CSV table of C-alpha atoms in Angstrom, one decimal:
chain,number,residue,atom,x,y,z
A,1,MET,CA,-172.4,57.0,59.1
A,2,LYS,CA,-173.5,53.5,57.0
A,3,ARG,CA,-174.6,54.5,52.7
A,4,ALA,CA,-175.8,53.3,50.3
A,5,LEU,CA,-176.8,52.7,46.4
A,6,ILE,CA,-180.0,51.9,44.9
A,7,THR,CA,-180.5,51.1,42.0
A,8,GLY,CA,-184.7,51.7,40.3
A,9,ILE,CA,-184.8,54.6,42.9
A,10,THR,CA,-187.7,55.9,41.5
A,11,GLY,CA,-189.7,52.9,41.5
A,12,GLN,CA,-192.1,51.6,44.2
A,13,ASP,CA,-189.9,49.4,46.3
A,14,GLY,CA,-186.5,51.9,45.7
A,15,SER,CA,-188.3,54.7,47.3
A,16,TYR,CA,-190.0,53.1,49.9
A,17,LEU,CA,-186.2,51.0,50.3
A,18,ALA,CA,-185.3,55.1,50.3
A,19,GLU,CA,-187.2,56.3,53.4
A,20,LEU,CA,-186.3,53.6,55.3
A,21,LEU,CA,-182.4,53.8,55.1
A,22,LEU,CA,-182.6,57.7,55.4
A,23,GLU,CA,-184.9,57.3,58.9
A,24,LYS,CA,-181.6,55.2,60.2
A,25,GLY,CA,-178.4,57.7,59.7
A,26,TYR,CA,-178.0,56.8,55.7
A,27,GLU,CA,-176.6,58.8,53.2
A,28,VAL,CA,-178.7,57.0,50.4
A,29,HIS,CA,-177.9,56.4,46.5
A,30,GLY,CA,-179.7,56.3,43.8
A,31,ILE,CA,-178.9,55.4,40.2
A,32,ILE,CA,-181.6,57.0,37.8
A,33,ARG,CA,-181.8,57.2,33.9
A,34,ARG,CA,-181.8,60.3,32.3
A,35,SER,CA,-185.2,60.9,30.5
A,36,SER,CA,-187.0,63.6,27.8
A,37,SER,CA,-189.8,63.7,31.7
A,38,PHE,CA,-189.5,63.5,34.7
A,39,ASN,CA,-190.3,60.5,36.6
A,40,THR,CA,-189.6,60.8,40.2
A,41,GLY,CA,-192.7,61.2,41.6
A,42,ARG,CA,-192.5,58.8,44.0
A,43,ILE,CA,-189.3,60.5,45.9
A,44,ASN,CA,-190.2,64.2,45.4
A,45,HIS,CA,-190.6,64.5,48.8
A,46,ILE,CA,-187.2,63.2,49.6
A,47,PHE,CA,-184.9,64.5,46.3
A,48,ASP,CA,-182.9,67.4,48.5
A,49,ARG,CA,-182.1,64.3,51.4
A,50,LEU,CA,-180.5,61.8,47.8
A,51,HIS,CA,-177.4,61.4,45.8
A,52,LEU,CA,-178.6,61.1,42.6
A,53,HIS,CA,-176.3,59.9,39.3
A,54,TYR,CA,-177.3,58.9,36.0
A,55,GLY,CA,-176.8,55.5,34.7
A,56,ASP,CA,-177.9,52.5,33.3
A,57,LEU,CA,-178.0,48.9,33.8
A,58,THR,CA,-177.2,48.6,29.9
A,59,ASP,CA,-173.9,51.1,30.0
A,60,GLY,CA,-171.4,48.8,32.5
A,61,VAL,CA,-168.4,52.3,32.7
A,62,ALA,CA,-171.2,54.6,34.0
A,63,LEU,CA,-171.6,52.0,36.2
A,64,ASN,CA,-168.6,51.2,37.3
A,65,SER,CA,-167.4,55.6,36.9
A,66,ILE,CA,-170.1,55.2,39.7
A,67,LEU,CA,-169.3,52.9,42.0
A,68,LYS,CA,-165.7,53.5,42.2
A,69,GLY,CA,-166.6,56.7,43.7
A,70,LEU,CA,-168.7,55.8,46.0
A,71,PHE,CA,-166.3,52.7,47.7
A,72,PRO,CA,-165.2,53.1,51.3
A,73,THR,CA,-161.8,52.9,52.1
A,74,PHE,CA,-159.9,53.5,55.2
A,75,GLY,CA,-161.4,50.9,57.2
A,76,GLU,CA,-165.9,52.6,56.6
A,77,THR,CA,-168.4,49.7,56.1
A,78,ALA,CA,-168.9,48.3,53.4
A,79,LEU,CA,-171.2,50.3,51.2
A,80,GLU,CA,-174.4,48.5,50.7
A,81,VAL,CA,-176.3,48.4,47.1
A,82,TYR,CA,-180.1,47.3,47.0
A,83,HIS,CA,-180.1,46.0,43.1
A,84,LEU,CA,-183.7,47.2,42.2
A,85,ALA,CA,-183.4,48.1,39.1
A,86,ALA,CA,-185.4,46.1,36.8
A,87,GLN,CA,-188.1,45.2,33.3
A,88,SER,CA,-190.3,44.1,35.7
A,89,HIS,CA,-193.4,43.3,34.0
A,90,VAL,CA,-193.6,40.5,33.1
A,91,ARG,CA,-196.6,39.6,30.7
A,92,THR,CA,-194.0,42.8,28.4
A,93,SER,CA,-191.2,40.7,28.5
A,94,PHE,CA,-192.9,38.2,25.9
A,95,GLU,CA,-193.1,41.6,23.4
A,96,ILE,CA,-189.4,43.2,24.4
A,97,PRO,CA,-187.5,39.8,25.5
A,98,GLU,CA,-184.2,41.0,24.4
A,99,TYR,CA,-184.6,44.2,26.2
A,100,THR,CA,-185.4,42.3,29.7
A,101,GLY,CA,-182.5,40.6,29.0
A,102,ASP,CA,-180.5,42.9,28.8
A,103,THR,CA,-181.0,44.6,31.4
A,104,VAL,CA,-182.6,42.8,33.6
A,105,ALA,CA,-179.7,39.1,33.2
A,106,LEU,CA,-176.8,41.4,32.4
A,107,GLY,CA,-177.2,44.6,34.1
A,108,THR,CA,-177.1,42.7,37.6
A,109,LEU,CA,-173.6,41.0,35.9
A,110,ARG,CA,-172.8,44.8,35.3
A,111,MET,CA,-173.8,45.7,38.4
A,112,LEU,CA,-172.2,42.4,40.1
A,113,ASP,CA,-168.8,43.1,38.2
A,114,ALA,CA,-168.4,46.2,39.2
A,115,CYS,CA,-168.7,45.7,42.7
A,116,ARG,CA,-165.9,43.2,42.5
A,117,GLY,CA,-163.8,43.1,44.5
A,118,HIS,CA,-164.8,45.8,47.2
A,119,SER,CA,-166.1,46.0,50.7
A,120,VAL,CA,-169.7,45.8,49.4
A,121,ARG,CA,-172.8,44.2,50.5
A,122,PHE,CA,-175.4,43.4,47.7
A,123,TYR,CA,-178.3,43.0,47.4
A,124,GLN,CA,-180.3,40.8,44.8
A,125,ALA,CA,-184.0,41.8,44.0
A,126,SER,CA,-184.9,37.9,43.1
A,127,SER,CA,-188.5,37.6,42.3
A,128,SER,CA,-191.2,34.6,43.1
A,129,GLU,CA,-191.9,34.4,39.1
A,130,GLN,CA,-188.9,32.0,38.7
A,131,TYR,CA,-190.7,29.4,40.4
A,132,GLY,CA,-193.4,29.4,37.4
A,133,LYS,CA,-194.5,25.6,36.8
A,134,THR,CA,-193.7,24.3,39.7
A,135,GLN,CA,-195.9,21.6,41.5
A,136,THR,CA,-194.4,22.6,44.8
A,137,ILE,CA,-197.2,24.7,47.3
A,138,PRO,CA,-195.5,26.5,49.0
A,139,GLN,CA,-192.6,27.8,47.3
A,140,SER,CA,-189.4,27.8,49.8
A,141,GLU,CA,-185.9,28.8,49.1
A,142,ILE,CA,-185.0,24.7,48.3
A,143,THR,CA,-187.8,24.6,45.9
A,144,LYS,CA,-186.9,23.8,42.2
A,145,PHE,CA,-187.3,26.6,40.1
A,146,GLN,CA,-189.7,26.3,36.7
A,147,PRO,CA,-189.2,29.8,34.8
A,148,CYS,CA,-192.3,29.9,31.7
A,149,SER,CA,-190.9,33.8,31.1
A,150,PRO,CA,-188.4,36.3,29.6
A,151,TYR,CA,-188.4,37.8,32.6
A,152,ALA,CA,-188.6,35.0,34.8
A,153,ILE,CA,-185.5,33.2,33.4
A,154,ALA,CA,-184.0,36.7,32.6
A,155,LYS,CA,-184.4,37.3,36.9
A,156,LEU,CA,-182.6,33.4,37.3
A,157,TYR,CA,-179.8,34.1,35.7
A,158,ALA,CA,-179.8,37.4,37.8
A,159,TYR,CA,-180.3,34.8,40.7
A,160,TRP,CA,-177.4,33.0,40.0
A,161,MET,CA,-174.8,34.4,38.7
A,162,ALA,CA,-175.2,36.8,42.1
A,163,VAL,CA,-174.6,32.9,44.0
A,164,ASN,CA,-172.1,32.1,41.6
A,165,TYR,CA,-169.8,35.9,42.7
A,166,ARG,CA,-170.8,35.2,46.3
A,167,GLU,CA,-168.9,32.0,45.6
A,168,SER,CA,-166.1,32.4,43.3
A,169,TYR,CA,-165.0,35.9,44.8
A,170,ASP,CA,-166.8,35.3,48.0
A,171,MET,CA,-168.9,38.5,48.1
A,172,PHE,CA,-171.3,39.5,50.6
A,173,VAL,CA,-174.3,38.6,48.2
A,174,CYS,CA,-178.2,38.2,49.2
A,175,ASN,CA,-181.2,36.9,46.9
A,176,GLY,CA,-184.0,38.4,48.0
A,177,ILE,CA,-186.7,35.9,46.2
A,178,LEU,CA,-189.7,38.3,47.1
A,179,PHE,CA,-193.4,37.2,46.1
A,180,ASN,CA,-195.8,39.8,44.9
A,181,HIS,CA,-195.7,43.5,47.1
A,182,GLU,CA,-197.8,46.1,46.2
A,183,SER,CA,-198.3,49.6,47.4
A,184,PRO,CA,-200.5,52.7,46.4
A,185,ARG,CA,-197.2,53.6,45.0
A,186,ARG,CA,-197.1,50.3,42.1
A,187,GLY,CA,-197.5,51.2,38.5
A,188,GLU,CA,-200.0,51.7,37.3
A,189,THR,CA,-200.1,48.5,34.7
A,190,PHE,CA,-199.8,46.1,37.5
A,191,VAL,CA,-203.0,44.0,37.6
A,192,THR,CA,-203.8,45.5,41.6
A,193,ARG,CA,-202.9,48.6,40.9
A,194,LYS,CA,-205.4,48.8,37.3
A,195,ILE,CA,-207.8,46.8,39.8
A,196,THR,CA,-207.6,49.9,42.7
A,197,LYS,CA,-207.1,52.8,40.3
A,198,ALA,CA,-210.4,51.6,38.0
A,199,ALA,CA,-212.9,50.4,41.5
A,200,ALA,CA,-212.2,54.7,42.8
A,201,ARG,CA,-212.8,55.8,39.5
A,202,ILE,CA,-215.4,54.3,38.9
A,203,LYS,CA,-217.3,54.6,41.7
A,204,LEU,CA,-217.2,58.9,40.5
A,205,GLY,CA,-218.2,58.5,36.9
A,206,LEU,CA,-214.4,58.5,36.0
A,207,GLN,CA,-214.6,55.3,33.5
A,208,ASP,CA,-216.8,52.7,32.7
A,209,SER,CA,-215.0,49.9,31.9
A,210,LEU,CA,-211.9,47.8,33.5
A,211,PHE,CA,-209.9,44.8,31.2
A,212,LEU,CA,-208.1,42.2,32.4
A,213,GLY,CA,-207.1,38.7,32.1
A,214,ASN,CA,-206.7,36.1,34.3
A,215,LEU,CA,-209.0,36.0,37.4
A,216,ASP,CA,-207.9,32.5,38.2
A,217,ALA,CA,-204.4,33.2,38.5
A,218,ARG,CA,-203.2,33.1,42.8
A,219,ARG,CA,-200.6,34.6,43.7
A,220,ASP,CA,-199.1,35.9,47.3
A,221,TRP,CA,-199.6,39.6,47.8
A,222,GLY,CA,-197.7,41.4,50.5
A,223,TYR,CA,-197.2,45.6,51.5
A,224,ALA,CA,-193.9,47.0,49.4
A,225,PRO,CA,-192.8,49.2,53.2
A,226,GLU,CA,-192.7,45.8,54.9
A,227,TYR,CA,-190.6,43.9,52.2
A,228,VAL,CA,-188.4,46.8,51.3
A,229,GLU,CA,-187.3,46.2,55.9
A,230,GLY,CA,-186.5,42.6,54.8
A,231,MET,CA,-184.4,43.5,52.8
A,232,TRP,CA,-182.2,46.2,54.9
A,233,ARG,CA,-182.4,43.0,57.6
A,234,MET,CA,-180.6,40.3,55.0
A,235,LEU,CA,-177.8,42.6,54.6
A,236,GLN,CA,-177.2,43.7,58.1
A,237,GLN,CA,-176.6,39.5,58.6
A,238,PRO,CA,-173.1,38.0,59.4
A,239,VAL,CA,-173.5,35.6,56.6
A,240,PRO,CA,-175.2,35.9,52.8
A,241,ASP,CA,-177.6,33.8,51.9
A,242,ASP,CA,-180.9,34.1,50.2
A,243,TYR,CA,-184.7,34.5,51.6
A,244,VAL,CA,-188.1,33.8,50.7
A,245,LEU,CA,-190.4,36.9,52.1
A,246,ALA,CA,-193.8,36.0,51.7
A,247,THR,CA,-197.3,36.4,53.8
A,248,GLY,CA,-198.0,32.9,53.2
A,249,GLN,CA,-201.4,33.5,51.6
A,250,SER,CA,-202.4,32.9,48.0
A,251,HIS,CA,-205.6,34.6,46.3
A,252,THR,CA,-207.0,34.6,43.4
A,253,VAL,CA,-207.3,38.0,41.5
A,254,ARG,CA,-211.1,37.1,41.5
A,255,ASP,CA,-210.6,37.6,44.7
A,256,PHE,CA,-209.0,41.1,45.1
A,257,LEU,CA,-211.1,42.2,42.9
A,258,ASP,CA,-214.0,41.5,45.9
A,259,GLU,CA,-211.8,43.1,48.2
A,260,ALA,CA,-211.0,46.2,46.0
A,261,PHE,CA,-215.0,46.9,44.9
A,262,GLY,CA,-216.4,45.5,47.8
A,263,TYR,CA,-215.1,47.9,49.8
A,264,LEU,CA,-216.5,50.5,47.4
A,265,SER,CA,-220.0,48.8,47.4
A,266,LEU,CA,-219.6,48.3,43.9
A,267,ASP,CA,-220.3,45.2,42.2
A,268,TRP,CA,-217.6,44.6,39.9
A,269,SER,CA,-218.7,41.9,37.5
A,270,LYS,CA,-220.5,45.1,35.7
A,271,HIS,CA,-217.2,46.7,34.9
A,272,VAL,CA,-215.1,44.0,34.3
A,273,GLU,CA,-214.5,42.7,30.2
A,274,ILE,CA,-211.8,40.1,29.7
A,275,ASP,CA,-208.6,40.9,27.2
A,276,LEU,CA,-207.2,38.1,25.8
A,277,ARG,CA,-204.3,40.9,25.4
A,278,TYR,CA,-203.8,41.5,28.8
A,279,PHE,CA,-202.7,36.6,28.5
A,280,ARG,CA,-199.8,35.6,28.8
A,281,PRO,CA,-198.3,32.9,26.5
A,282,THR,CA,-197.5,30.6,29.2
A,283,GLU,CA,-199.1,31.4,33.2
A,284,VAL,CA,-198.0,30.8,36.3
A,285,ASP,CA,-201.1,29.2,38.2
A,286,ILE,CA,-200.1,29.3,41.8
A,287,LEU,CA,-197.9,31.4,43.9
A,288,VAL,CA,-197.4,30.6,47.8
A,289,GLY,CA,-194.3,31.2,49.4
A,290,ASP,CA,-193.0,29.7,52.8
A,291,THR,CA,-191.5,32.2,55.2
A,292,SER,CA,-190.1,29.5,57.6
A,293,LYS,CA,-186.7,30.9,57.0
A,294,ALA,CA,-186.7,34.3,57.4
A,295,GLU,CA,-189.1,34.8,60.2
A,296,GLU,CA,-186.4,32.0,62.3
A,297,LEU,CA,-183.3,34.1,60.6
A,298,LEU,CA,-184.5,38.0,60.1
A,299,ARG,CA,-186.8,37.9,62.5
A,300,TRP,CA,-189.6,39.1,59.5
A,301,LYS,CA,-192.9,38.2,59.1
A,302,ALA,CA,-195.4,39.6,56.9
A,303,GLN,CA,-198.1,41.8,59.3
A,304,THR,CA,-200.0,43.1,55.8
A,305,MET,CA,-202.8,40.3,54.1
A,306,MET,CA,-204.4,40.7,50.8
A,307,PRO,CA,-207.8,41.7,52.3
A,308,GLU,CA,-206.0,45.1,54.0
A,309,LEU,CA,-203.7,45.9,51.6
A,310,ALA,CA,-206.9,45.9,48.5
A,311,GLN,CA,-208.4,48.4,51.0
A,312,LEU,CA,-205.3,50.1,51.7
A,313,MET,CA,-204.5,51.2,48.4
A,314,VAL,CA,-208.2,51.7,47.5
A,315,LYS,CA,-208.7,54.6,50.0
A,316,ALA,CA,-205.5,55.6,48.1
A,317,ASP,CA,-206.4,56.5,44.5
A,318,LEU,CA,-210.1,56.8,45.8
A,319,ALA,CA,-208.6,60.4,47.1
A,320,GLU,CA,-206.4,60.3,44.0
A,321,ALA,CA,-209.6,60.8,42.2
A,322,LEU,CA,-211.9,63.3,43.6
A,323,ARG,CA,-208.3,65.6,43.4
A,324,GLU,CA,-209.1,64.8,39.4
A,325,SER,CA,-212.8,64.9,39.8
A,326,ASN,CA,-211.8,68.5,41.6
A,327,ARG,CA,-209.7,69.7,38.7
C-alpha cells in the first residue's frame, strides 16, 4: 500500500487531496496543529480513515519525529510528502511578515531537511504570487519571478530551497506553481469566498453589505479538486520537475462579482463598498498561467472555468445560508 503525508491536511487543498488519495488506496497521514478548538471541519467526513499527527512547521524536532516514523523500509514504495501548509493569506502577510517567513520559508526548509537521505517524493506548494510584478503574460515555468509581498517572497525562498535540495541531494522534489484555485471549502477571508458567501447571505436578507479592496486585480481562478489531481500526477512522473497549473484565463474581481451576484439576480453595486484596509501595500495586477508543460507531460488540463466555479460556490454558500436562516 502506498503511503502519503500531507501538511495542511485540514485546509482546502489538503482535504481534497486526502479524499483523492484515499480513493486511490493510499494510507493517508496528516500533520495538524494543536488548537483549543477543533479545526478539522473539512476532513470530519473522512476523519476515521486518516492517521493524524500533532506538529507545527515552526517545530523541527516534531517534524523530524513524525517523518522518522513514516519512512518506508524493506524496499517499500517511497513515501509521498505533500507540503501544503502555510500562512497563505497575502494581505495578512504584510501584518505578520516574520511569522509568514518562519512558516512558509523556514517551515519548508525544515520539512525538506527532515526528508533528506530517505526514500521520499516531495511536493512543494509554490504559488503564482511569486510572479508578482512580472510583465510577461501568460506566466510559465521559465517566467522571471518578481514577488511583491512577504508571502510571495517566503514562497520564493521555499521554491528555490526545493530546487536546491533536488539538485544537491538527488531528491525527488517537485514545485507545483499553482494559480488561484477555489471551492466551497475556500477560507472565508479569501476574496472569492467572501463574495459567494456574501451574495448568498444578502439574497436571504442575512446581511446587507460586502467590503472589498481592489476590484480591478486580475486572477486566474480554477477549481481546487482538479488542482490536487495535478499535484498527485507530478509525484507519479519518472523524474522530478516543476509545473504551472492554471486555467489560462484571467478575470477581474469585478467579473467574479458579476457571476456570483448575477447568478442570484442581484446587483452587486448596490451592496459592495470599497474599504482601503483591504488594499495591499503593493498590488499584483494580473496573473494568468501557461499550462503547456503540464498538459504535455502530466496530461492535466483545467476543466472548470471561472463562471462555473463562481456558480458552484454560490450554490454551496446558499445552502449553508438557508440552514442558518432556518435555525
